[in-house]
Amino acid sequence: ELKVEQNPLFLSMQEGKNYTIYCNYSTTSDRLYWYRQDPGKSLESLFVLLSNGAVKQEGRLMASLDTKARLSTLHITAAVHDLSATYFCAVDITSGTYKYIFGTGTRLKVLA
Amino acid sequence: NAGVTQTPKFQVLKTGQSMTLQCAQDMNHNSMYWYRQDPGMGLRLIYYSASEGTTDKGEVPNGYNVSRLNKREFSLRLESAAPSQTSVYFCASRPGPQPRNEQFFGPGTRLTVL
């Protein structure tokens, strides 16, 4: 069974702290995506990781991909309240079916 | 450029009623997708269309049908709604099937089945 697991599921952190969200997946894939969802809103694309060793950074967020370990990380540096949201990773299936499998999501709350 | 649009935004149905959720994109994308998101959960794929003229089942297709009307439009139909279909439904599109880059999501339809 194809699985994409994120941990932690819930994360409450103080402003200014650093933390990492992990995304593990069970299938072969060389493409992984991170999305952000604000409460009651749609999904917004954050990062597209297209190969082993890919690293992308935008502001206080940095994402990386290790296809051999089947692991992606989303690192948060010096968190601010505006980063409070739910973060999803999604794995692109390489079998030719052209579909994603989404992770369970990590609900992040940054406390002032 | 409106991106991905969905109608309606909200809908309340009674058990057994039918309805069609509409989705359209103006980005000239080939692939389109329908997902459902239940409270506190991730997205589960219902159906997708890799290109115009093709549709395939996703993880949770039971109780739903789809139509890829043309390159722009992809509709989702509930023939006989059940309370278990209460959810938020998202439509998405991507340029694919090649290149396999990110999907772009619509604003969602919040459906309640009583």
Coordinates of C-alpha atoms in Angstrom, one line a residue:
Chain A
E1 CA 0.0 0.0 0.0
L2 CA 1.3 3.4 -0.9
K3 CA 1.7 5.6 2.1
V4 CA 2.9 9.2 2.7
E5 CA 3.4 9.9 6.4
Q6 CA 4.1 13.2 8.0
N7 CA 5.2 13.9 11.5
P8 CA 4.4 15.5 13.7
L9 CA 0.7 15.8 13.0
F10 CA 0.4 18.8 15.3
L11 CA 3.1 21.3 16.2
S12 CA 2.8 24.1 18.6
M13 CA 5.9 26.3 18.8
Q14 CA 7.0 29.6 20.1
E15 CA 7.9 32.5 17.8
G16 CA 11.6 32.6 17.1
K17 CA 12.2 28.8 17.4
N18 CA 13.3 26.4 14.7
Y19 CA 11.6 23.1 13.9
T20 CA 11.5 20.4 11.1
I21 CA 8.5 18.6 9.6
Y22 CA 9.2 15.2 8.1
C23 CA 7.6 13.5 5.2
N24 CA 8.2 9.8 4.6
Y25 CA 6.9 7.9 1.7
S26 CA 6.8 4.3 0.8
T27 CA 6.9 4.3 -3.0
T28 CA 9.6 5.2 -5.6
S29 CA 9.3 8.8 -6.6
D30 CA 11.7 11.6 -7.6
R31 CA 9.2 14.4 -7.3
L32 CA 7.8 15.8 -4.1
Y33 CA 5.7 18.9 -3.5
W34 CA 4.9 21.0 -0.4
Y35 CA 1.7 22.9 0.0
R36 CA 0.3 25.2 2.6
Q37 CA -3.4 25.4 3.6
D38 CA -4.8 28.2 5.8
P39 CA -8.0 27.4 7.7
G40 CA -11.0 27.3 5.4
K41 CA -8.9 28.0 2.4
S42 CA -7.5 26.1 -0.6
L43 CA -4.0 24.7 -1.0
E44 CA -1.1 26.9 -2.1
S45 CA 2.0 25.5 -3.7
L46 CA 5.2 26.2 -1.6
F47 CA 8.0 24.0 -3.1
V48 CA 8.6 21.7 -6.0
L49 CA 11.4 19.2 -5.4
L50 CA 12.4 17.5 -8.6
S51 CA 15.5 15.3 -7.9
N52 CA 17.5 13.7 -5.2
G53 CA 19.3 16.2 -3.1
A54 CA 17.1 19.1 -4.2
V55 CA 16.9 22.0 -1.7
K56 CA 14.6 25.0 -2.0
Q57 CA 14.2 28.0 0.3
E58 CA 11.7 30.7 0.6
G59 CA 11.9 33.1 3.5
R60 CA 11.9 31.2 6.7
L61 CA 11.0 27.8 5.1
M62 CA 13.5 25.4 3.5
A63 CA 12.6 22.1 1.9
S64 CA 14.8 19.2 0.9
L65 CA 14.4 15.8 -0.7
D66 CA 16.4 12.5 -0.3
T67 CA 14.9 10.0 -2.7
K68 CA 17.1 7.2 -1.5
A69 CA 15.8 7.5 2.0
R70 CA 12.3 8.4 0.7
L71 CA 12.3 11.4 2.9
S72 CA 11.6 15.1 2.6
T73 CA 11.9 17.7 5.3
L74 CA 10.4 21.2 5.7
H75 CA 12.6 23.2 8.0
I76 CA 11.2 26.3 9.8
T77 CA 13.7 28.9 10.9
A78 CA 12.8 31.5 13.5
A79 CA 9.1 30.9 13.3
V80 CA 6.6 33.8 13.1
H81 CA 2.8 33.8 13.7
D82 CA 2.1 34.2 10.0
L83 CA 3.5 30.7 9.4
S84 CA 0.6 29.1 11.3
A85 CA -1.2 26.8 8.8
T86 CA -1.4 23.2 7.8
Y87 CA 1.4 21.9 5.7
F88 CA 1.0 19.0 3.3
C89 CA 3.6 17.0 1.3
A90 CA 2.5 15.2 -1.8
V91 CA 4.4 12.5 -3.7
D92 CA 4.2 12.2 -7.5
I93 CA 3.8 8.6 -8.4
T94 CA 6.3 7.6 -11.1
S95 CA 4.4 4.6 -12.4
G96 CA 2.8 6.6 -15.2
T97 CA -0.5 7.3 -13.5
Y98 CA 0.3 11.0 -13.1
K99 CA -1.3 11.3 -9.8
Y100 CA -0.3 12.5 -6.3
I101 CA -0.5 10.8 -2.9
F102 CA -0.9 13.4 -0.2
G103 CA 0.5 13.2 3.3
T104 CA -1.6 13.4 6.4
G105 CA -0.7 17.1 7.0
T106 CA 1.0 18.9 9.8
R107 CA -1.0 21.5 11.6
L108 CA 1.4 24.2 12.8
K109 CA 0.5 26.8 15.4
V110 CA 3.1 29.5 16.2
L111 CA 2.5 31.2 19.5
A112 CA 3.4 34.8 20.0
Chain B
N1 CA -6.5 34.7 -15.6
A2 CA -8.9 33.2 -13.0
G3 CA -6.9 29.9 -12.6
V4 CA -9.1 27.1 -11.3
T5 CA -12.7 28.0 -10.5
Q6 CA -15.3 25.8 -8.8
T7 CA -19.1 26.1 -8.5
P8 CA -20.9 26.1 -6.2
K9 CA -19.0 27.3 -3.2
F10 CA -21.5 25.8 -0.7
Q11 CA -24.2 23.2 -1.1
V12 CA -26.6 21.4 1.2
L13 CA -28.3 18.2 0.0
K14 CA -30.7 15.7 1.4
T15 CA -29.8 12.0 1.3
G16 CA -30.6 10.6 -2.1
Q17 CA -30.4 13.9 -4.0
S18 CA -28.1 14.3 -6.9
M19 CA -25.8 17.1 -7.9
T20 CA -22.9 18.0 -10.1
L21 CA -19.9 20.0 -9.0
Q22 CA -18.3 22.1 -11.8
C23 CA -14.7 22.9 -12.3
A24 CA -13.0 24.9 -15.0
Q25 CA -9.4 26.1 -15.6
D26 CA -8.1 28.7 -17.9
M27 CA -4.4 27.8 -17.8
N28 CA -4.5 25.4 -20.8
H29 CA -3.6 22.5 -18.5
N30 CA -4.0 18.9 -19.7
S31 CA -4.6 17.1 -16.4
M32 CA -7.4 17.7 -13.9
Y33 CA -8.2 16.1 -10.6
W34 CA -11.0 15.9 -8.0
Y35 CA -10.2 15.5 -4.3
R36 CA -12.2 15.3 -1.1
Q37 CA -10.9 16.6 2.3
D38 CA -12.6 15.5 5.4
P39 CA -12.2 17.5 8.7
G40 CA -8.6 17.3 10.0
M41 CA -7.5 15.1 7.2
G42 CA -5.4 15.2 4.1
L43 CA -6.7 15.1 0.5
R44 CA -7.9 11.9 -1.1
L45 CA -8.1 11.5 -4.8
I46 CA -11.6 10.7 -6.2
Y47 CA -11.0 10.7 -9.9
Y48 CA -8.6 12.3 -12.3
S49 CA -8.2 13.0 -16.0
A50 CA -4.6 12.8 -17.3
S51 CA -5.6 14.4 -20.6
E52 CA -8.8 15.4 -22.5
G53 CA -10.8 12.3 -23.3
T54 CA -9.5 10.1 -20.4
T55 CA -10.6 9.6 -16.9
D56 CA -9.4 7.2 -14.2
K57 CA -10.4 6.2 -10.6
G58 CA -8.4 7.5 -7.7
E59 CA -8.4 6.2 -4.1
V60 CA -12.1 6.8 -3.2
P61 CA -14.3 6.7 -6.4
N62 CA -17.3 4.9 -5.1
G63 CA -20.5 7.0 -5.2
Y64 CA -19.1 9.5 -7.8
N65 CA -18.9 9.9 -11.5
V66 CA -16.9 12.3 -13.6
S67 CA -17.0 13.9 -17.0
R68 CA -14.1 15.6 -18.8
L69 CA -16.3 17.9 -20.9
N70 CA -13.5 19.5 -22.8
K71 CA -9.9 20.6 -22.0
R72 CA -11.1 23.3 -19.7
E73 CA -13.9 21.6 -17.7
F74 CA -14.0 18.6 -15.4
S75 CA -17.2 17.9 -13.5
L76 CA -18.0 15.6 -10.5
R77 CA -21.4 14.1 -10.1
L78 CA -23.0 12.6 -7.0
E79 CA -25.9 10.4 -8.2
S80 CA -27.4 9.7 -4.8
A81 CA -25.8 11.7 -2.1
A82 CA -25.1 10.1 1.3
P83 CA -24.1 11.7 4.6
S84 CA -20.6 10.0 4.2
Q85 CA -20.1 12.3 1.3
T86 CA -20.2 15.4 3.5
S87 CA -16.8 17.0 2.8
V88 CA -14.9 19.8 1.1
Y89 CA -14.2 19.0 -2.6
F90 CA -11.3 20.5 -4.4
C91 CA -10.6 20.5 -8.1
A92 CA -7.0 20.8 -9.3
S93 CA -5.1 21.0 -12.6
R94 CA -1.6 20.7 -13.8
P95 CA 0.1 21.1 -17.2
G96 CA 0.9 17.3 -17.3
P97 CA 1.0 14.5 -17.7
Q98 CA 4.3 15.7 -18.8
P99 CA 6.0 17.7 -17.3
R100 CA 4.9 16.4 -13.9
N101 CA 5.0 19.7 -12.0
E102 CA 2.8 21.0 -9.3
Q103 CA -1.0 21.0 -9.2
F104 CA -3.0 24.2 -8.9
F105 CA -6.1 24.1 -6.7
G106 CA -9.5 25.7 -6.9
P107 CA -11.2 27.4 -3.9
G108 CA -13.2 24.3 -2.9
T109 CA -16.9 23.4 -2.6
R110 CA -18.2 22.7 0.9
L111 CA -20.9 20.0 0.7
T112 CA -23.2 18.9 3.5
V113 CA -25.5 15.9 3.1
L114 CA -28.3 15.7 5.6

